[in-house]
Every structure is written in C-alpha cells, then in structure tokens.
Short mmCIF file of C-alpha atoms in Angstrom, two decimals:
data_model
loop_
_atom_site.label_atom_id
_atom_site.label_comp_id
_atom_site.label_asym_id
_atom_site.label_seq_id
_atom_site.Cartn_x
_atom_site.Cartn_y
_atom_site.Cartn_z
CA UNK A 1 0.00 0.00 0.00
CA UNK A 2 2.75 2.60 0.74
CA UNK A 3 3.77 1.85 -2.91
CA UNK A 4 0.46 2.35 -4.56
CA UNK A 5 0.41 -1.37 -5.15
CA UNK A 6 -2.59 -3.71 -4.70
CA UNK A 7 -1.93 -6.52 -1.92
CA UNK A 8 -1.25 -9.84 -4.25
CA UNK A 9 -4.01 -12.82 -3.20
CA UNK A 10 -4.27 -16.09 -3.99
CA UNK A 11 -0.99 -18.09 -4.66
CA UNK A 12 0.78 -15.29 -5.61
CA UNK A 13 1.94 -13.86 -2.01
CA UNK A 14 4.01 -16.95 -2.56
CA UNK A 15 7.36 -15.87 -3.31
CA UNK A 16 6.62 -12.83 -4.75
CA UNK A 17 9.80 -9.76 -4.49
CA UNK A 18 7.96 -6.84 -2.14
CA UNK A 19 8.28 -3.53 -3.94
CA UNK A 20 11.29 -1.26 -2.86
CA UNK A 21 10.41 1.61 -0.69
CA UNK A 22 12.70 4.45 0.80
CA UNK A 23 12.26 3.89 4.89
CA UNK A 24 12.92 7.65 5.09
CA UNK A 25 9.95 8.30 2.63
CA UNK A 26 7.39 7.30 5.19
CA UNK A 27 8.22 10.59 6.98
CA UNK A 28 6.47 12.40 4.12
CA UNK A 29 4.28 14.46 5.38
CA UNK A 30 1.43 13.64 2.52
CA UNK A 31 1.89 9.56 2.69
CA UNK A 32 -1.00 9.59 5.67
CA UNK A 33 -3.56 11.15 3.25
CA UNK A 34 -2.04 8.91 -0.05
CA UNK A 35 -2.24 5.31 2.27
CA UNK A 36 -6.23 6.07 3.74
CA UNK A 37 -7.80 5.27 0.48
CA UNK A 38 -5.70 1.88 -0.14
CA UNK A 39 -6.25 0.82 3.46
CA UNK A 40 -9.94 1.41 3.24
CA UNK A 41 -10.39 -0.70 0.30
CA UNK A 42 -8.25 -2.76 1.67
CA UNK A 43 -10.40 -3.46 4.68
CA UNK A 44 -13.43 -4.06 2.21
CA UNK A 45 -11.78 -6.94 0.71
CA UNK A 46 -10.94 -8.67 3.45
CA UNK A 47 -12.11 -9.92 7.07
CA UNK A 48 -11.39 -7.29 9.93
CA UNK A 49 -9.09 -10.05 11.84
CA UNK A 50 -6.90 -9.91 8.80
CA UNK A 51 -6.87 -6.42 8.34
CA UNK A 52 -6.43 -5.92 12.17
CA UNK A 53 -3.32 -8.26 11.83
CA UNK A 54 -1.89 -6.33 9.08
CA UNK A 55 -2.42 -3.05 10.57
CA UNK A 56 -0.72 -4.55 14.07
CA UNK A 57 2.21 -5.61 11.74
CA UNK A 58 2.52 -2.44 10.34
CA UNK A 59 2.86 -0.18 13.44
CA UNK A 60 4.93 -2.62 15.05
CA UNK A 61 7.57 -2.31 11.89
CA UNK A 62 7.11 1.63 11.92
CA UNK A 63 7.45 2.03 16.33
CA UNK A 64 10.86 -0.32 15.48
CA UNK A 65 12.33 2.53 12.74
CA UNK A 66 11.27 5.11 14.79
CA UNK A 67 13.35 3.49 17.92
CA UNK A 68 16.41 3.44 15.67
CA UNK A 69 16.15 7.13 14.49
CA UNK A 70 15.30 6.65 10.96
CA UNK A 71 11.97 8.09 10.57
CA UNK A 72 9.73 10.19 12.76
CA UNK A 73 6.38 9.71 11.61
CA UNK A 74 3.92 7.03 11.59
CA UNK A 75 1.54 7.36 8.39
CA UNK A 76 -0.94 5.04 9.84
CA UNK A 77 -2.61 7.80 12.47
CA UNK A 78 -6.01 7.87 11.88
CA UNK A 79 -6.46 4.20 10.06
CA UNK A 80 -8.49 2.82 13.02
CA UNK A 81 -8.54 -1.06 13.58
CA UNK A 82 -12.05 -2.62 12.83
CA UNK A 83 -14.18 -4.06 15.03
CA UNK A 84 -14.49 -8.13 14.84
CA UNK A 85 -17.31 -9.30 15.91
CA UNK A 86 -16.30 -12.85 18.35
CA UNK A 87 -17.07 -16.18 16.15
CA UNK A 88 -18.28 -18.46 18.21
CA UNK A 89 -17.74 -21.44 15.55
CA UNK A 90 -14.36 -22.04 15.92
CA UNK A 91 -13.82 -25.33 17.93
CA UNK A 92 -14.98 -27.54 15.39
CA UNK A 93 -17.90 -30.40 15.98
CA UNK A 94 -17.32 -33.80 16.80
CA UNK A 95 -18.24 -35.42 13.29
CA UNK A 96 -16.19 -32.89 11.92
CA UNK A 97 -12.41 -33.73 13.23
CA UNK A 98 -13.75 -37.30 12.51
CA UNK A 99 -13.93 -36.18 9.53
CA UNK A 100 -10.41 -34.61 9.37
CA UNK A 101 -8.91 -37.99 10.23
CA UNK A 102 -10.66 -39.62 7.52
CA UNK A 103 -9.03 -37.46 4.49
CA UNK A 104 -6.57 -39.02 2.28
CA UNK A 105 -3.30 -37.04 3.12
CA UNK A 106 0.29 -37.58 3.60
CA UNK A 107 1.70 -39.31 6.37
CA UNK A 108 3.38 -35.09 7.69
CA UNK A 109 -0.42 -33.93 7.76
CA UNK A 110 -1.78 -36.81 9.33
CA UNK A 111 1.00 -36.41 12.07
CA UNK A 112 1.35 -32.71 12.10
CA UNK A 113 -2.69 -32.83 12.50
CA UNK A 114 -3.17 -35.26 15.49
CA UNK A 115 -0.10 -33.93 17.13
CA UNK A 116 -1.76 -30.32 16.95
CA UNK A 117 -5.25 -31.49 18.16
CA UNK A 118 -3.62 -33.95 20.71
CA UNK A 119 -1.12 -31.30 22.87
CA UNK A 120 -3.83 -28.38 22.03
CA UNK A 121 0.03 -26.76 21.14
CA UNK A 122 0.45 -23.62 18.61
CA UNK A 123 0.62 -24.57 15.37
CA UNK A 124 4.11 -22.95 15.10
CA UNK A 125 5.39 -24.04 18.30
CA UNK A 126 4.95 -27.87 16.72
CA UNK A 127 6.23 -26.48 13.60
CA UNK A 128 9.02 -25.31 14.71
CA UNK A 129 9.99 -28.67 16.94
CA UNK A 130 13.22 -31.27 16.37
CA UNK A 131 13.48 -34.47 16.80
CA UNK A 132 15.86 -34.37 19.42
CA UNK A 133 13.09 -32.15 21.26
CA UNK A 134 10.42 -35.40 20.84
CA UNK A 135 10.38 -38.00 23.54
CA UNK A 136 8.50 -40.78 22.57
CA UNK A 137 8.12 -43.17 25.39
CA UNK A 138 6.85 -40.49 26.80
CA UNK A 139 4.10 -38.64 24.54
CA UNK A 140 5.64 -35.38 24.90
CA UNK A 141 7.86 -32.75 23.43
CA UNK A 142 9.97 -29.77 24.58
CA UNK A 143 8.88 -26.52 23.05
CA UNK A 144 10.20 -23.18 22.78
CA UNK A 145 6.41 -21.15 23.41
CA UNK A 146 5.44 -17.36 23.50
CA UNK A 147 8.41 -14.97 25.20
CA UNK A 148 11.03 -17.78 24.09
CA UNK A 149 10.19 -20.20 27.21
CA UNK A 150 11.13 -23.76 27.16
CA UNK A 151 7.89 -25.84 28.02
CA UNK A 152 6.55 -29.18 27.62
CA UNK A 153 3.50 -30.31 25.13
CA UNK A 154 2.25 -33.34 25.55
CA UNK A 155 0.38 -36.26 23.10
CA UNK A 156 -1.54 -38.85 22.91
CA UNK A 157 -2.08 -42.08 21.67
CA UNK A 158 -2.93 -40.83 18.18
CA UNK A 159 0.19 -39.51 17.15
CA UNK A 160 2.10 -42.04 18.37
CA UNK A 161 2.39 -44.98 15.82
CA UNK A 162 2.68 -42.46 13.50
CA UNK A 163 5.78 -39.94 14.36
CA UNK A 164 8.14 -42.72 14.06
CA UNK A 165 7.15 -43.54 9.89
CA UNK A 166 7.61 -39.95 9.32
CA UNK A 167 11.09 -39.57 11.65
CA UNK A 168 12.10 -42.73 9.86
CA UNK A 169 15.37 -43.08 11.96
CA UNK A 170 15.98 -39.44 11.85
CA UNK A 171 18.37 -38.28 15.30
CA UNK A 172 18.06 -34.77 13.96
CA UNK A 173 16.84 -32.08 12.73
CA UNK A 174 12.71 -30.98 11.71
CA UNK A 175 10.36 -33.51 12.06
CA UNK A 176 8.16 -31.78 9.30
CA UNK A 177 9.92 -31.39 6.06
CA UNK A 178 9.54 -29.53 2.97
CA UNK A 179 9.08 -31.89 -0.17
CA UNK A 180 12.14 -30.65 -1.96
CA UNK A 181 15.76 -29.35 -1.07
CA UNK A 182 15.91 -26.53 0.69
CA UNK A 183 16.80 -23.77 -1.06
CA UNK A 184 20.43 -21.68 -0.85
CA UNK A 185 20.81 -19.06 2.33
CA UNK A 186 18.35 -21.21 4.29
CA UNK A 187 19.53 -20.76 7.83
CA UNK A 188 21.19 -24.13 9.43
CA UNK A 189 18.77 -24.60 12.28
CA UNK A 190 15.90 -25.05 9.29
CA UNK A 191 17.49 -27.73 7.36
CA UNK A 192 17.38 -31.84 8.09
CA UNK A 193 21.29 -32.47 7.81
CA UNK A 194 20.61 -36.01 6.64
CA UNK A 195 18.03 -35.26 4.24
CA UNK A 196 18.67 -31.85 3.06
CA UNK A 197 15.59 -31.15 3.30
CA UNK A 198 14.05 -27.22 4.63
CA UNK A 199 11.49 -27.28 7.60
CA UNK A 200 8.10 -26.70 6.60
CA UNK A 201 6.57 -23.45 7.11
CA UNK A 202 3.89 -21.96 9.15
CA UNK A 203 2.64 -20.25 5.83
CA UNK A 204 2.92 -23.66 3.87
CA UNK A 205 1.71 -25.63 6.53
CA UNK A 206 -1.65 -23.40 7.23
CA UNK A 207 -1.93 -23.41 2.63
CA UNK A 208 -2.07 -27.39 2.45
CA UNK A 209 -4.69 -27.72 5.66
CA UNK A 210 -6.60 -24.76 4.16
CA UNK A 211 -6.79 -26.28 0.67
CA UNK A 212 -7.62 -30.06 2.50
CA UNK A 213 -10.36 -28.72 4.53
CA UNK A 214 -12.59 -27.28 2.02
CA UNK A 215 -14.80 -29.77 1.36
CA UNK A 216 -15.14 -30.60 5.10
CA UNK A 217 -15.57 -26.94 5.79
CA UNK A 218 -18.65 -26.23 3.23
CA UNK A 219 -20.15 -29.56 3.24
CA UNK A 220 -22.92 -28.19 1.04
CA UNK A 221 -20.92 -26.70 -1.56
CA UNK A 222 -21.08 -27.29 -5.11
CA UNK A 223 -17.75 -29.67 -6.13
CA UNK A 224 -17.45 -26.85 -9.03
CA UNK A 225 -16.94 -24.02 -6.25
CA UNK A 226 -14.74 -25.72 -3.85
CA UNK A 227 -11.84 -24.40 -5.40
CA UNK A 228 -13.18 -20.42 -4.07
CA UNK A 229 -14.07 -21.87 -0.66
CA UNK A 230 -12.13 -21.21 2.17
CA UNK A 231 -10.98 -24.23 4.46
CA UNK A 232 -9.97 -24.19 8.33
CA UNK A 233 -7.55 -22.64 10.03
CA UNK A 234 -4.40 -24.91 12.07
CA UNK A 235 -5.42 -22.72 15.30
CA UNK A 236 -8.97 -24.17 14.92
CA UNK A 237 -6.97 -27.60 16.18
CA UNK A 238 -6.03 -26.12 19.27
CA UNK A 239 -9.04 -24.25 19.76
CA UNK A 240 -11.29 -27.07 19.42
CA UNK A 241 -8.59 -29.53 21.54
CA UNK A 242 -9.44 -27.02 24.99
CA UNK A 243 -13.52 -26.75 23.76
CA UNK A 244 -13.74 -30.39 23.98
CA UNK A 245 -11.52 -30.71 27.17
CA UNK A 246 -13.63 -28.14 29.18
CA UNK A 247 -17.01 -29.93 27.83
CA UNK A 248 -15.40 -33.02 29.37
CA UNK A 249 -15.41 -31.45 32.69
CA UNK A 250 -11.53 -30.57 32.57
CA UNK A 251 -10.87 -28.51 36.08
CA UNK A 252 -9.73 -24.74 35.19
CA UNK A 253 -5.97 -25.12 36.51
CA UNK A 254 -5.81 -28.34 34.29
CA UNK A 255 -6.83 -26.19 31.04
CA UNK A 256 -4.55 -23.21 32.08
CA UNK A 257 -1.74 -25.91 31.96
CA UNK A 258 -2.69 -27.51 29.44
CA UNK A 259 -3.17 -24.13 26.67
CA UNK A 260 -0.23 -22.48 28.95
CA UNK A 261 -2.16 -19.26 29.00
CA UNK A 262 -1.31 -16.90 32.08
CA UNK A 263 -4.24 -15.47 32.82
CA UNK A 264 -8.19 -17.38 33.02
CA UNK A 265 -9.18 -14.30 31.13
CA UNK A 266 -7.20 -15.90 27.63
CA UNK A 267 -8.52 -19.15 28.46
CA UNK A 268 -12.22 -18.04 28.28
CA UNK A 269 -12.63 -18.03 24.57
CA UNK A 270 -11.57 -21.50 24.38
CA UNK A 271 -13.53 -22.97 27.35
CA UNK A 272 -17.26 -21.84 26.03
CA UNK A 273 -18.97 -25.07 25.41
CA UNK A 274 -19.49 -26.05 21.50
CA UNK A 275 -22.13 -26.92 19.05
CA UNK A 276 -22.12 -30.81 19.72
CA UNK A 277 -22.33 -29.89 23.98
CA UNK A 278 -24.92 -27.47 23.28
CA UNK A 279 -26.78 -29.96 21.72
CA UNK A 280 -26.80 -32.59 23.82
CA UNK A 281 -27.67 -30.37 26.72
CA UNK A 282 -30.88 -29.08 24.74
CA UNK A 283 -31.78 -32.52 23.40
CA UNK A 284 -31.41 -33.56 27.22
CA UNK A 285 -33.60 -31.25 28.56
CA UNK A 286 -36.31 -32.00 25.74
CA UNK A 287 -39.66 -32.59 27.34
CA UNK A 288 -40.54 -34.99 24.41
CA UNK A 289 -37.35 -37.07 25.28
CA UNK A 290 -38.33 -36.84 28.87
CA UNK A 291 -41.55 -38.09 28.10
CA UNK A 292 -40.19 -41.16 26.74
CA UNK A 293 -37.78 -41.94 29.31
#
C-alpha cells in the first residue's frame, strides 16, 4: 500500500519480491492522506481479523524505525482497527475432526494434524519442533512457546504410531519437512542435515490444511466451487482440543496448563462449550425425550 500497489491474493503472495520503498519516505508528510484510500479498500476486501493483523504488523515495523532514528512519523494515524465481531464457531464439531482424520493425506499432515489437536500446542510451536526435542516413550515434546520459554506439550495415543514412519530413523533435525531441497541461504537450524531437506513453514503448513479442509468446511458446496471456498484454520486444532476438554469437565488449573495461558481471562474463549455440547444439553432437557424416558 505505501507503494500504490494492490496486496497480491491467492498463490501469488508466494514468493513474490515486495516492492522497494525508501524507509525515510514514510516521513512524508502527505503519505497519511495517499495510504487512507488503499487501506480502506483494503479493509473491504478482506475480514477485519486480517486487516487488524496487518495493521498490528505495520505499526509494530514503523514504532521499530522510529526506535532506531530513521523516521519520525507514523503514516498510519487515523487508520483505526475494525471491530471483529467474536465467532463463536471455531472449535470444530465432533463429526467434523472425525472427519479430518478420515481425508486421504500424507503421512506429515496426518501427524502434524493429530499432534496439533492432541497437545492443544500452537501450530508454530509444533512447527518449529526437532526431533531431538520429541520423547517418545513419553508422549511429549519440549517446546520453545510465546516470550522464548522452554515448556513441555504433551500427546496422545494418536500420534504415536505415527511420528516414528515420518522420523524414519531421523536423530536430527525438523520432524516436518519440505518436499524438496531446501533452497540456498536457508539458515542451518531449518534444514534436516541427513536429508537436506528445509522445515516446513507456518505459511505452507496453514496453505495445504486450508486447501484439505474445504470440502469438510462447506459440506454443502457445489464440487465446481470448492476451489473459491475457504478451508480451516491450524489454530482451529487447538481451539477445538481445549472446547472439547472443558465440555469433558476438565478442572480450570488443568486447562490453564494444558493451553499455557497466564491469565483465566485468555482461556475463556476456548472454554465456552461447543455446538455438539450445546446440543446434547438441549436434546437432554427436551420434554418430548423426557416423556419417553
């Protein structure tokens, strides 16, 4: 936007070269007034968490410059963040994670999936795992989480059988792999040194379960529009892990452990009951059913 250049979509953000832009330029006092009519159409095209993100990005990069002396200004005064209404849809049903571990994916997915669901752990904390952090005898795995702590996440019978077919004898190195070679100027900690091989990417990661989970995602859709569909999001794993642990009757302390969240407050959001609990308890509570029984 500061270059008078439409945001790329689709598959093209995908290594595509960001135009060049002058850091000092952003000081110019008319760049406020030139980047309110690209932001607003900007926030038209897309959802407000996405635009909030962006924004959030944005200031973040410009407080940084200013810290090191290079520019003074901050064109973004006066684009306000929208408001994002809470979805309450997020922890996803019963039938559909049964659903999730019935699709016909590659052994990565299938771990990286049950591993997410099954530790309720950040999609890039897992992402960002080595072997040498897994320890398999006992289901669990030494992260480094938010604020660069070292914690533990811990897994279930799910994803056991299956880390050791994709680790295949692998001492080192990231458990999830790109499908190629990585690439030249890849940074060391990144790369499998037996297989040559780059470790695969939040971005890349959160593409291939996005393109997966389309059909499961719009169940009704035509097969002709899946392809403009959107599918879930990897955080919708974690989110619907806690959902279904606090519908279970896990105790508050447990959960706080469990997500690693400091406060009750952040753990709130996760813990309201979902559609399937909501459900039951109504179907329960039917005077028809009561009738019967």
């Amino acid at each position: 936007m500061l270059t008078g250049e439409p945001a790329p979509t689709g598959p093209a953000p995908r290594g595509a070269k960001p135009p060049v832009f002058p850091v000092a330029a952003i000081d110019d006092p008319a760049l406020p007034e030139v980047l309110a009519e690209p932001a607003a159409a900007r926030a038209d095209e897309m959802d407000a968490d996405t635009v909030n993100r962006e924004l959030s990005i944005a200031r973040k990069a410009i407080g940084w410059w200013q810290r090191q002396g290079w520019i003074e200004g901050d064109p973004t005064i006066g684009i306000e963040r929208r408001p994002a209404p809470p979805d309450h849809t997020k922890a996803l049903a019963e039938n559909q994670i049964a659903a999730l571990w019935r699709l016909d994916v590659a052994l990565r997915e299938k771990t990286q999936w049950k591993m997410l669901y099954e530790s309720a752990a950040r999609a890039d904390e897992v992402l960002y795992l080595n072997v040498e952090d897994l320890y398999p005898q006992d289901k669990r795995g030494k992260i480094t989480a938010k604020g660069g702590a070292i914690e533990w996440i811990h897994r279930q019978s799910g994803t056991a059988p299956l880390l050791p077919r994709l680790i295949a004898r692998r001492t080192r190195g990231p458990p999830f792999l790109t499908d190629r070679k990585a690439p030249a100027g890849t940074p060391t900690l990144d790369v499998c040194p037996e297989t040559g091989r780059a470790r695969l990417s939040y971005r890349r990661a959160e593409e291939i379960f996005a393109e997966n989970t389309r059909l499961p995602a719009n169940p009704l859709a035509s097969p002709d529009d899946i392809e403009d569909l959107d599918g879930w999001t990897l955080h919708r794993l974690r989110h619907s892990a806690l959902t279904h642990d606090a519908e279970d009757g896990t105790s508050t302390p447990m959960l706080l452990a469990r997500s690693r969240h400091a406060s009750v407050r952040s753990l709130e959001r996760y813990a309201r009951p979902g559609v399937d609990s909501v459900a039951r308890h109504v179907a329960e509570r039917d005077p028809a059913a009561r009738r019967r029984t």
